[in-house]
XYZ file of N, CA, C and O in Angstrom:
752
model
N -82.701 29.410 -53.557
C -83.565 29.922 -52.493
C -84.233 28.759 -51.783
O -84.514 27.732 -52.384
N -84.454 28.917 -50.488
C -85.243 27.962 -49.728
C -86.672 28.465 -49.724
O -86.937 29.605 -49.395
N -87.601 27.597 -50.114
C -89.001 27.959 -50.106
C -89.652 27.404 -48.853
O -89.362 26.285 -48.447
N -90.511 28.183 -48.254
C -91.271 27.732 -47.090
C -92.718 27.628 -47.524
O -93.291 28.576 -48.056
N -93.307 26.442 -47.322
C -94.674 26.185 -47.773
C -95.549 25.795 -46.591
O -95.064 25.220 -45.630
N -96.845 26.102 -46.714
C -97.753 25.711 -45.645
C -98.171 24.262 -45.817
O -97.691 23.564 -46.704
N -99.086 23.788 -44.971
C -99.467 22.385 -44.954
C -100.068 21.920 -46.280
O -99.969 20.767 -46.638
N -100.671 22.816 -47.043
C -101.260 22.434 -48.325
C -100.259 22.460 -49.463
O -100.576 22.107 -50.584
N -99.034 22.891 -49.182
C -98.013 22.942 -50.222
C -97.890 24.297 -50.877
O -97.071 24.491 -51.770
N -98.709 25.270 -50.475
C -98.663 26.602 -51.062
C -97.450 27.346 -50.511
O -97.214 27.356 -49.299
N -96.668 27.944 -51.406
C -95.477 28.665 -50.965
C -95.883 29.893 -50.168
O -96.711 30.682 -50.582
N -95.310 30.027 -48.977
C -95.625 31.179 -48.138
C -94.517 32.214 -48.171
O -94.759 33.384 -47.950
N -93.284 31.796 -48.406
C -92.188 32.742 -48.573
C -90.976 32.018 -49.130
O -90.920 30.795 -49.127
N -90.032 32.768 -49.632
C -88.780 32.207 -50.125
C -87.640 32.936 -49.441
O -87.686 34.137 -49.238
N -86.644 32.201 -49.060
C -85.495 32.767 -48.368
C -84.303 32.668 -49.312
O -83.807 31.576 -49.569
N -83.849 33.782 -49.858
C -82.731 33.701 -50.794
C -81.428 33.342 -50.087
O -81.155 33.817 -48.993
N -80.652 32.483 -50.722
C -79.379 32.051 -50.160
C -78.415 33.229 -50.018
O -77.650 33.300 -49.080
N -78.463 34.192 -50.961
C -77.513 35.305 -50.907
C -77.640 36.099 -49.605
O -76.712 36.770 -49.195
N -78.792 35.992 -48.909
C -78.953 36.764 -47.676
C -77.948 36.327 -46.618
O -77.526 37.121 -45.792
N -77.549 35.051 -46.633
C -76.529 34.598 -45.691
C -75.217 35.345 -45.915
O -74.575 35.798 -44.979
N -74.829 35.485 -47.179
C -73.553 36.115 -47.486
C -73.585 37.617 -47.241
O -72.624 38.185 -46.737
N -74.695 38.287 -47.582
C -74.750 39.728 -47.363
C -74.878 40.070 -45.893
O -74.346 41.062 -45.446
N -75.553 39.226 -45.108
C -75.663 39.484 -43.678
C -74.302 39.428 -42.999
O -74.021 40.190 -42.101
N -73.469 38.490 -43.436
C -72.184 38.309 -42.775
C -71.273 39.522 -42.916
O -70.417 39.759 -42.078
N -71.459 40.310 -43.963
C -70.598 41.475 -44.161
C -71.051 42.705 -43.399
O -70.351 43.708 -43.364
N -72.215 42.671 -42.795
C -72.753 43.842 -42.094
C -72.472 43.776 -40.605
O -72.300 42.700 -40.036
N -72.470 44.930 -39.994
C -72.292 44.977 -38.542
C -73.353 45.870 -37.931
O -73.930 46.720 -38.599
N -73.585 45.676 -36.664
C -74.499 46.534 -35.923
C -73.663 47.336 -34.946
O -72.443 47.351 -35.023
N -74.330 47.982 -33.992
C -73.607 48.794 -33.007
C -72.555 47.958 -32.282
O -71.449 48.405 -32.050
N -72.906 46.719 -31.965
C -71.926 45.884 -31.280
C -71.235 44.898 -32.219
O -70.428 44.091 -31.791
N -71.605 44.925 -33.498
C -70.946 44.076 -34.477
C -71.352 42.617 -34.445
O -70.770 41.807 -35.142
N -72.340 42.248 -33.644
C -72.668 40.835 -33.466
C -74.048 40.427 -34.019
O -74.316 39.253 -34.125
N -74.915 41.374 -34.356
C -76.288 41.030 -34.746
C -76.326 40.199 -36.026
O -76.986 39.161 -36.069
N -75.627 40.640 -37.061
C -75.639 39.899 -38.326
C -75.002 38.531 -38.156
O -75.484 37.539 -38.716
N -73.951 38.455 -37.370
C -73.289 37.174 -37.117
C -74.233 36.214 -36.393
O -74.329 35.034 -36.743
N -74.960 36.707 -35.402
C -75.910 35.874 -34.666
C -77.061 35.432 -35.561
O -77.494 34.273 -35.506
N -77.564 36.338 -36.400
C -78.664 35.994 -37.312
C -78.211 34.929 -38.303
O -78.936 33.961 -38.571
N -77.027 35.084 -38.854
C -76.490 34.116 -39.804
C -76.296 32.752 -39.142
O -76.664 31.714 -39.701
N -75.745 32.752 -37.945
C -75.511 31.507 -37.209
C -76.835 30.815 -36.892
O -76.969 29.593 -37.044
N -77.858 31.584 -36.488
C -79.178 31.027 -36.183
C -79.826 30.424 -37.417
O -80.408 29.339 -37.360
N -79.724 31.127 -38.537
C -80.303 30.625 -39.782
C -79.627 29.331 -40.202
O -80.290 28.363 -40.579
N -78.324 29.282 -40.138
C -77.597 28.057 -40.503
C -77.981 26.900 -39.586
O -78.154 25.766 -40.034
N -78.125 27.160 -38.296
C -78.517 26.108 -37.352
C -79.938 25.618 -37.652
O -80.215 24.411 -37.603
N -80.835 26.542 -37.976
C -82.213 26.163 -38.304
C -82.257 25.304 -39.559
O -82.952 24.281 -39.608
N -81.497 25.696 -40.578
C -81.463 24.911 -41.815
C -80.848 23.537 -41.573
O -81.305 22.536 -42.137
N -79.835 23.446 -40.725
C -79.238 22.148 -40.403
C -80.250 21.249 -39.702
O -80.355 20.051 -39.995
N -81.025 21.828 -38.780
C -82.065 21.063 -38.085
C -83.107 20.559 -39.076
O -83.514 19.395 -39.032
N -83.537 21.432 -39.989
C -84.542 21.037 -40.987
C -83.999 19.953 -41.918
O -84.710 18.997 -42.242
N -82.757 20.072 -42.343
C -82.153 19.034 -43.201
C -82.094 17.698 -42.457
O -82.367 16.653 -43.034
N -81.717 17.756 -41.191
C -81.628 16.529 -40.397
C -83.002 15.868 -40.257
O -83.128 14.647 -40.362
N -84.035 16.654 -40.016
C -85.378 16.101 -39.790
C -86.139 15.798 -41.070
O -86.949 14.879 -41.108
N -85.919 16.597 -42.123
C -86.742 16.480 -43.333
C -85.969 16.033 -44.567
O -86.574 15.811 -45.612
N -84.646 15.945 -44.481
C -83.843 15.542 -45.634
C -83.319 16.741 -46.403
O -83.665 17.889 -46.125
N -82.492 16.455 -47.378
C -81.848 17.520 -48.151
C -82.710 18.080 -49.269
O -82.436 19.157 -49.783
N -83.740 17.359 -49.682
C -84.606 17.808 -50.766
C -85.610 18.827 -50.217
O -86.664 18.473 -49.711
N -85.284 20.107 -50.333
C -86.127 21.153 -49.746
C -87.502 21.252 -50.393
O -88.435 21.750 -49.775
N -87.653 20.762 -51.612
C -88.973 20.829 -52.248
C -89.967 19.898 -51.551
O -91.175 20.055 -51.698
N -89.472 18.941 -50.777
C -90.350 18.039 -50.045
C -90.600 18.451 -48.602
O -91.319 17.767 -47.877
N -90.009 19.559 -48.193
C -90.205 20.020 -46.816
C -91.636 20.513 -46.627
O -92.145 21.295 -47.425
N -92.286 20.065 -45.574
C -93.630 20.515 -45.218
C -93.678 20.750 -43.721
O -93.205 19.915 -42.935
N -94.260 21.860 -43.315
C -94.376 22.213 -41.907
C -95.087 21.104 -41.132
O -94.702 20.744 -40.017
N -96.120 20.537 -41.705
C -96.904 19.514 -41.007
C -96.121 18.213 -40.796
O -96.511 17.406 -39.967
N -95.036 18.003 -41.519
C -94.209 16.822 -41.245
C -93.467 16.976 -39.927
O -93.060 15.994 -39.319
N -93.256 18.195 -39.490
C -92.602 18.462 -38.208
C -93.609 18.781 -37.112
O -93.475 18.361 -35.981
N -94.594 19.559 -37.455
C -95.516 20.171 -36.499
C -96.735 19.287 -36.321
O -97.418 18.967 -37.280
N -97.007 18.889 -35.085
C -98.128 18.001 -34.806
C -98.989 18.554 -33.684
O -98.469 19.084 -32.704
N -100.288 18.397 -33.838
C -101.204 18.656 -32.727
C -101.146 17.425 -31.833
O -101.270 16.298 -32.304
N -100.923 17.633 -30.553
C -100.719 16.532 -29.618
C -101.824 16.549 -28.569
O -102.133 17.592 -27.994
N -102.414 15.386 -28.337
C -103.464 15.213 -27.340
C -102.996 14.159 -26.345
O -103.296 12.977 -26.488
N -102.226 14.577 -25.348
C -101.689 13.610 -24.387
C -102.778 13.083 -23.453
O -103.618 13.835 -22.979
N -102.783 11.793 -23.235
C -103.715 11.181 -22.290
C -103.196 11.434 -20.876
O -102.018 11.284 -20.602
N -104.094 11.819 -20.014
C -103.701 12.044 -18.634
C -104.223 10.891 -17.804
O -105.411 10.612 -17.847
N -103.431 10.165 -17.126
C -102.016 10.278 -16.824
C -101.135 9.349 -17.647
O -99.921 9.320 -17.475
N -101.716 8.565 -18.571
C -100.958 7.493 -19.225
C -99.928 7.977 -20.237
O -99.084 7.209 -20.678
N -99.976 9.259 -20.621
C -98.960 9.806 -21.518
C -97.581 9.808 -20.845
O -96.563 9.824 -21.521
N -97.549 9.780 -19.539
C -96.281 9.811 -18.808
C -95.507 8.500 -18.924
O -94.328 8.450 -18.618
N -96.156 7.454 -19.358
C -95.501 6.153 -19.534
C -95.199 5.945 -21.012
O -96.104 5.705 -21.810
N -93.928 6.028 -21.417
C -93.581 5.927 -22.843
C -94.131 4.690 -23.539
O -94.535 4.756 -24.694
N -94.208 3.565 -22.855
C -94.711 2.351 -23.485
C -96.216 2.438 -23.767
O -96.722 1.826 -24.701
N -96.949 3.243 -22.985
C -98.397 3.381 -23.165
C -98.786 4.565 -24.050
O -99.902 4.612 -24.562
N -97.892 5.494 -24.235
C -98.177 6.722 -24.988
C -98.772 6.459 -26.376
O -99.774 7.068 -26.755
N -98.198 5.543 -27.176
C -98.771 5.326 -28.520
C -100.195 4.774 -28.515
O -100.932 4.950 -29.474
N -100.589 4.104 -27.444
C -101.930 3.517 -27.371
C -102.961 4.542 -26.911
O -104.063 4.620 -27.452
N -102.612 5.370 -25.940
C -103.585 6.238 -25.290
C -103.557 7.695 -25.755
O -104.556 8.381 -25.687
N -102.411 8.175 -26.183
C -102.306 9.575 -26.600
C -102.451 9.666 -28.115
O -102.095 8.740 -28.835
N -102.958 10.791 -28.569
C -103.211 10.988 -29.999
C -102.402 12.172 -30.519
O -102.112 13.105 -29.779
N -102.065 12.134 -31.807
C -101.451 13.294 -32.449
C -101.740 13.217 -33.942
O -102.022 12.148 -34.480
N -101.670 14.373 -34.589
C -101.960 14.457 -36.018
C -101.121 15.593 -36.602
O -100.916 16.619 -35.953
N -100.583 15.418 -37.835
C -99.854 16.529 -38.461
C -100.773 17.720 -38.639
O -101.944 17.566 -38.980
N -100.232 18.930 -38.410
C -101.080 20.115 -38.475
C -100.261 21.353 -38.774
O -99.147 21.496 -38.290
N -100.803 22.240 -39.557
C -100.188 23.537 -39.798
C -100.549 24.492 -38.680
O -101.101 24.100 -37.657
N -100.248 25.736 -38.871
C -100.603 26.749 -37.880
C -99.532 26.927 -36.825
O -98.668 26.079 -36.642
N -99.575 28.060 -36.174
C -98.681 28.354 -35.060
C -99.346 29.402 -34.180
O -100.541 29.649 -34.298
N -98.599 30.049 -33.311
C -99.180 31.003 -32.369
C -99.757 32.239 -33.037
O -100.519 32.972 -32.427
N -99.418 32.494 -34.306
C -99.846 33.733 -34.953
C -100.789 33.512 -36.131
O -101.004 34.420 -36.914
N -101.367 32.333 -36.295
C -102.249 32.066 -37.424
C -103.692 31.889 -36.956
O -103.958 31.741 -35.763
N -104.612 31.873 -37.910
C -106.020 31.645 -37.586
C -106.175 30.281 -36.929
O -106.893 30.119 -35.953
N -105.505 29.284 -37.460
C -105.512 27.946 -36.870
C -104.461 27.917 -35.762
O -103.455 27.231 -35.844
N -104.715 28.688 -34.734
C -103.705 28.937 -33.695
C -103.312 27.646 -32.989
O -104.126 26.756 -32.795
N -102.053 27.581 -32.666
C -101.550 26.415 -31.960
C -100.307 26.754 -31.182
O -99.239 26.910 -31.754
N -100.463 26.893 -29.900
C -99.326 27.225 -29.062
C -98.431 26.032 -28.816
O -98.849 24.878 -28.887
N -97.181 26.312 -28.542
C -96.182 25.284 -28.299
C -95.455 25.597 -26.993
O -95.596 26.677 -26.437
N -94.693 24.656 -26.542
C -93.820 24.853 -25.392
C -92.394 25.034 -25.903
O -92.012 24.390 -26.881
N -91.584 25.855 -25.262
C -90.213 26.078 -25.738
C -89.380 24.800 -25.833
O -88.558 24.669 -26.724
N -89.619 23.847 -24.943
C -88.830 22.617 -24.991
C -89.386 21.591 -25.972
O -88.810 20.513 -26.123
N -90.511 21.875 -26.624
C -91.110 20.989 -27.628
C -91.674 21.857 -28.755
O -92.883 21.947 -28.943
N -90.792 22.509 -29.547
C -91.256 23.514 -30.508
C -92.080 22.980 -31.673
O -92.698 23.761 -32.379
N -92.132 21.678 -31.873
C -92.919 21.143 -32.983
C -94.173 20.427 -32.495
O -94.870 19.796 -33.273
N -94.477 20.516 -31.207
C -95.668 19.889 -30.655
C -96.677 20.954 -30.249
O -96.456 21.713 -29.320
N -97.772 20.994 -30.983
C -98.829 21.963 -30.732
C -99.742 21.401 -29.636
O -100.451 20.431 -29.849
N -99.680 21.994 -28.451
C -100.437 21.471 -27.314
C -101.577 22.383 -26.874
O -102.431 21.978 -26.111
N -101.570 23.619 -27.304
C -102.620 24.572 -26.931
C -103.385 24.919 -28.194
O -102.856 25.604 -29.067
N -104.600 24.437 -28.290
C -105.354 24.561 -29.538
C -106.841 24.540 -29.271
O -107.279 24.303 -28.151
N -107.605 24.789 -30.306
C -109.069 24.765 -30.201
C -109.536 23.314 -30.288
O -109.560 22.725 -31.362
N -109.891 22.727 -29.161
C -110.324 21.332 -29.137
C -111.747 21.132 -29.624
O -112.116 20.038 -30.019
N -112.545 22.189 -29.610
C -113.932 22.112 -30.078
C -114.209 23.349 -30.915
O -113.873 24.467 -30.514
N -114.779 23.134 -32.088
C -115.162 24.248 -32.959
C -116.638 24.107 -33.286
O -117.132 23.009 -33.504
N -117.329 25.245 -33.367
C -118.762 25.214 -33.632
C -119.159 26.438 -34.444
O -118.728 27.550 -34.151
N -119.980 26.217 -35.457
C -120.552 27.289 -36.267
C -122.066 27.151 -36.184
O -122.606 26.088 -36.494
N -122.751 28.208 -35.774
C -124.199 28.142 -35.607
C -124.837 29.321 -36.322
O -124.395 30.457 -36.189
N -125.887 29.033 -37.086
C -126.685 30.072 -37.724
C -127.852 30.374 -36.788
O -128.759 29.557 -36.627
N -127.826 31.520 -36.141
C -128.848 31.844 -35.150
C -130.199 32.188 -35.771
O -131.204 32.255 -35.065
N -130.259 32.394 -37.087
C -131.532 32.719 -37.726
C -132.371 31.472 -38.007
O -133.542 31.568 -38.309
N -131.770 30.311 -37.914
C -132.484 29.056 -38.118
C -131.743 27.945 -37.376
O -130.569 28.086 -37.091
N -132.410 26.870 -37.058
C -131.764 25.822 -36.271
C -130.812 24.949 -37.101
O -131.119 23.809 -37.434
N -129.671 25.501 -37.478
C -128.655 24.729 -38.183
C -127.296 25.069 -37.596
O -127.098 26.119 -37.001
N -126.376 24.186 -37.788
C -125.033 24.444 -37.314
C -124.111 23.289 -37.658
O -124.548 22.224 -38.101
N -122.820 23.545 -37.446
C -121.810 22.520 -37.678
C -120.836 22.551 -36.505
O -120.646 23.578 -35.875
N -120.217 21.417 -36.244
C -119.277 21.332 -35.125
C -118.218 20.287 -35.429
O -118.372 19.456 -36.322
N -117.159 20.312 -34.664
C -116.172 19.237 -34.676
C -115.449 19.255 -33.336
O -115.176 20.310 -32.777
N -115.223 18.093 -32.811
C -114.442 17.897 -31.589
C -113.097 17.324 -32.030
O -113.031 16.534 -32.955
N -112.035 17.708 -31.358
C -110.699 17.364 -31.833
C -110.425 15.868 -31.926
O -109.815 15.413 -32.894
N -110.832 15.090 -30.988
C -110.438 13.680 -31.031
C -111.605 12.781 -31.407
O -111.602 12.183 -32.476
N -112.570 12.652 -30.570
C -113.722 11.799 -30.816
C -114.706 11.947 -29.675
O -114.450 12.664 -28.708
N -115.813 11.242 -29.759
C -116.856 11.384 -28.747
C -116.635 10.480 -27.538
O -117.340 10.593 -26.553
N -115.673 9.582 -27.607
C -115.446 8.674 -26.490
C -114.047 8.873 -25.929
O -113.096 9.110 -26.664
N -113.909 8.746 -24.646
C -112.598 8.804 -24.015
C -111.997 7.425 -23.817
O -110.896 7.293 -23.287
N -112.693 6.390 -24.259
C -112.214 5.017 -24.068
C -111.416 4.586 -25.306
O -111.940 4.581 -26.410
N -110.178 4.196 -25.088
C -109.294 3.913 -26.222
C -109.727 2.713 -27.063
O -109.300 2.577 -28.203
N -110.585 1.843 -26.560
C -111.069 0.711 -27.353
C -112.332 1.045 -28.157
O -112.758 0.257 -28.988
N -112.913 2.192 -27.908
C -114.126 2.597 -28.614
C -113.790 3.023 -30.043
O -112.771 3.661 -30.278
N -114.650 2.722 -31.005
C -114.426 3.220 -32.371
C -114.558 4.747 -32.450
O -114.172 5.351 -33.438
N -115.083 5.364 -31.400
C -115.265 6.817 -31.378
C -114.186 7.531 -30.561
O -114.311 8.704 -30.250
N -113.106 6.822 -30.217
C -112.003 7.406 -29.452
C -111.287 8.488 -30.262
O -110.950 9.541 -29.740
N -111.093 8.249 -31.552
C -110.356 9.221 -32.379
C -111.011 9.431 -33.739
O -110.361 9.893 -34.676
N -112.285 9.132 -33.865
C -112.920 9.183 -35.184
C -113.155 10.594 -35.726
O -113.458 10.756 -36.904
N -112.971 11.637 -34.934
C -113.111 13.009 -35.433
C -111.755 13.640 -35.766
O -111.695 14.720 -36.340
N -110.667 13.003 -35.393
C -109.345 13.612 -35.464
C -108.953 14.057 -36.874
O -108.491 15.178 -37.073
N -109.157 13.215 -37.856
C -108.800 13.565 -39.237
C -109.635 14.731 -39.750
O -109.109 15.652 -40.377
N -110.934 14.705 -39.480
C -111.803 15.820 -39.895
C -111.425 17.109 -39.176
O -111.406 18.183 -39.764
N -111.114 17.019 -37.877
C -110.707 18.205 -37.118
C -109.455 18.824 -37.745
O -109.387 20.030 -37.943
N -108.459 18.001 -38.057
C -107.207 18.501 -38.627
C -107.422 19.128 -40.006
O -106.748 20.091 -40.371
N -108.373 18.603 -40.767
C -108.664 19.122 -42.112
C -109.688 20.250 -42.083
O -110.096 20.739 -43.137
N -110.134 20.662 -40.910
C -111.148 21.699 -40.701
C -112.443 21.335 -41.447
O -113.031 22.128 -42.151
N -112.854 20.087 -41.273
C -114.149 19.616 -41.775
C -115.079 19.472 -40.578
O -114.659 19.044 -39.509
N -116.315 19.804 -40.770
C -117.273 19.825 -39.671
C -118.345 18.764 -39.848
O -118.565 18.253 -40.943
N -119.048 18.474 -38.777
C -120.199 17.574 -38.777
C -121.452 18.411 -38.561
O -121.412 19.417 -37.856
N -122.538 17.981 -39.153
C -123.798 18.714 -38.989
C -124.356 18.500 -37.595
O -124.318 17.389 -37.062
N -124.897 19.582 -37.032
C -125.576 19.483 -35.744
C -127.026 19.086 -36.020
O -127.610 19.502 -37.020
N -127.581 18.302 -35.143
C -128.955 17.830 -35.309
C -129.852 18.550 -34.313
O -129.630 18.473 -33.110
N -130.885 19.218 -34.827
C -131.754 20.009 -33.967
C -133.180 19.468 -33.871
O -133.856 19.680 -32.886
N -133.655 18.789 -34.916
C -135.035 18.292 -34.858
C -135.039 16.804 -34.513
O -134.104 16.072 -34.809
N -136.102 16.374 -33.860
C -136.190 15.010 -33.337
C -136.026 13.950 -34.430
O -135.352 12.946 -34.212
N -136.588 14.145 -35.600
C -136.488 13.145 -36.671
C -135.029 12.956 -37.103
O -134.573 11.829 -37.284
N -134.309 14.045 -37.257
C -132.901 13.964 -37.652
C -132.065 13.325 -36.552
O -131.170 12.525 -36.817
N -132.368 13.660 -35.326
C -131.652 13.077 -34.184
C -131.855 11.571 -34.149
O -130.901 10.795 -34.048
N -133.095 11.118 -34.261
C -133.382 9.679 -34.205
C -132.808 8.951 -35.420
O -132.343 7.814 -35.282
N -132.851 9.577 -36.584
C -132.337 8.942 -37.795
C -130.836 8.657 -37.685
O -130.366 7.615 -38.129
N -130.085 9.568 -37.081
C -128.642 9.389 -36.992
C -128.161 8.777 -35.692
O -126.956 8.635 -35.481
N -129.079 8.380 -34.823
C -128.688 7.862 -33.513
C -128.058 6.479 -33.619
O -128.515 5.619 -34.374
N -127.008 6.267 -32.853
C -126.377 4.951 -32.786
C -127.116 4.054 -31.798
O -126.977 2.841 -31.832
N -127.901 4.645 -30.931
C -128.648 3.895 -29.931
C -129.366 4.855 -29.011
O -129.282 6.070 -29.172
N -130.074 4.306 -28.048
C -130.803 5.123 -27.084
C -130.479 4.629 -25.683
O -130.504 3.421 -25.428
N -130.176 5.537 -24.808
C -129.922 5.219 -23.410
C -131.000 5.896 -22.588
O -131.166 7.115 -22.660
N -131.748 5.122 -21.847
C -132.816 5.676 -21.007
C -132.396 5.555 -19.541
O -132.069 4.470 -19.083
N -132.434 6.660 -18.857
C -132.140 6.689 -17.438
C -133.461 6.885 -16.702
O -134.154 7.881 -16.921
N -133.818 5.949 -15.856
C -135.076 6.024 -15.114
C -134.761 6.157 -13.630
O -134.083 5.304 -13.067
N -135.281 7.211 -13.007
C -135.051 7.348 -11.566
C -135.830 6.306 -10.778
O -136.845 5.790 -11.239
N -135.320 5.990 -9.601
C -136.037 5.080 -8.703
C -137.314 5.770 -8.243
O -137.348 6.997 -8.118
N -138.365 5.010 -7.961
C -139.593 5.622 -7.439
C -139.298 6.376 -6.146
O -138.443 5.977 -5.364
N -140.021 7.440 -5.942
C -139.845 8.256 -4.734
C -140.076 7.387 -3.508
O -141.024 6.619 -3.445
N -139.197 7.498 -2.554
C -139.348 6.747 -1.313
C -138.695 5.384 -1.335
O -138.598 4.700 -0.322
N -138.282 4.897 -2.488
C -137.647 3.566 -2.526
C -136.188 3.692 -2.088
O -135.524 4.686 -2.326
N -135.722 2.702 -1.443
C -134.342 2.689 -0.941
C -133.425 2.096 -1.998
O -133.802 1.156 -2.715
N -132.224 2.624 -2.076
C -131.221 2.055 -2.978
C -130.343 1.142 -2.139
O -129.791 1.542 -1.130
N -130.282 -0.107 -2.529
C -129.504 -1.081 -1.766
C -128.251 -1.464 -2.543
O -128.285 -1.640 -3.750
N -127.202 -1.615 -1.797
C -125.961 -2.119 -2.380
C -125.821 -3.575 -1.977
O -125.825 -3.895 -0.802
N -125.798 -4.460 -2.926
C -125.681 -5.893 -2.619
C -124.264 -6.349 -2.766
O -123.486 -5.957 -3.511
């Protein structure tokens, strides 16, 4: 039997080999349904063997399926894609809680997903959140992709609501001061 396991390795279903042989002997109204199903299954298994190897016990959905965060517009340049675009192995599909839509021409690339998750307790000022990639859009920043691993593992960060907690965890302070009323802004 071929076992299908989720990203954590838990078996989700088993596909008995005998089903290939019993399907081939059956016919439908037009006599082609079982033949098409058998042919599709064989093609799918060949694709999986090619991508994941012959040892089916090592097959994992997340080795094929990735959440993809293409940089716009630099993802269009193959030489720049590895520097600017991000991806991470991920379970889930269009029908799971961890939903992830795909495109027909890229069936293992999850491009439609929840980029921001937030849990808030409205009875008190507490909550947790996670952003898919990081807090910075600049690829040289240490915060460009620092949330990605936690996002993929469904781990959250605490939200800060009181001033002491905010200041304690702050990386710095940015103060924006408006120009005095009536002063002219000059471009030199």
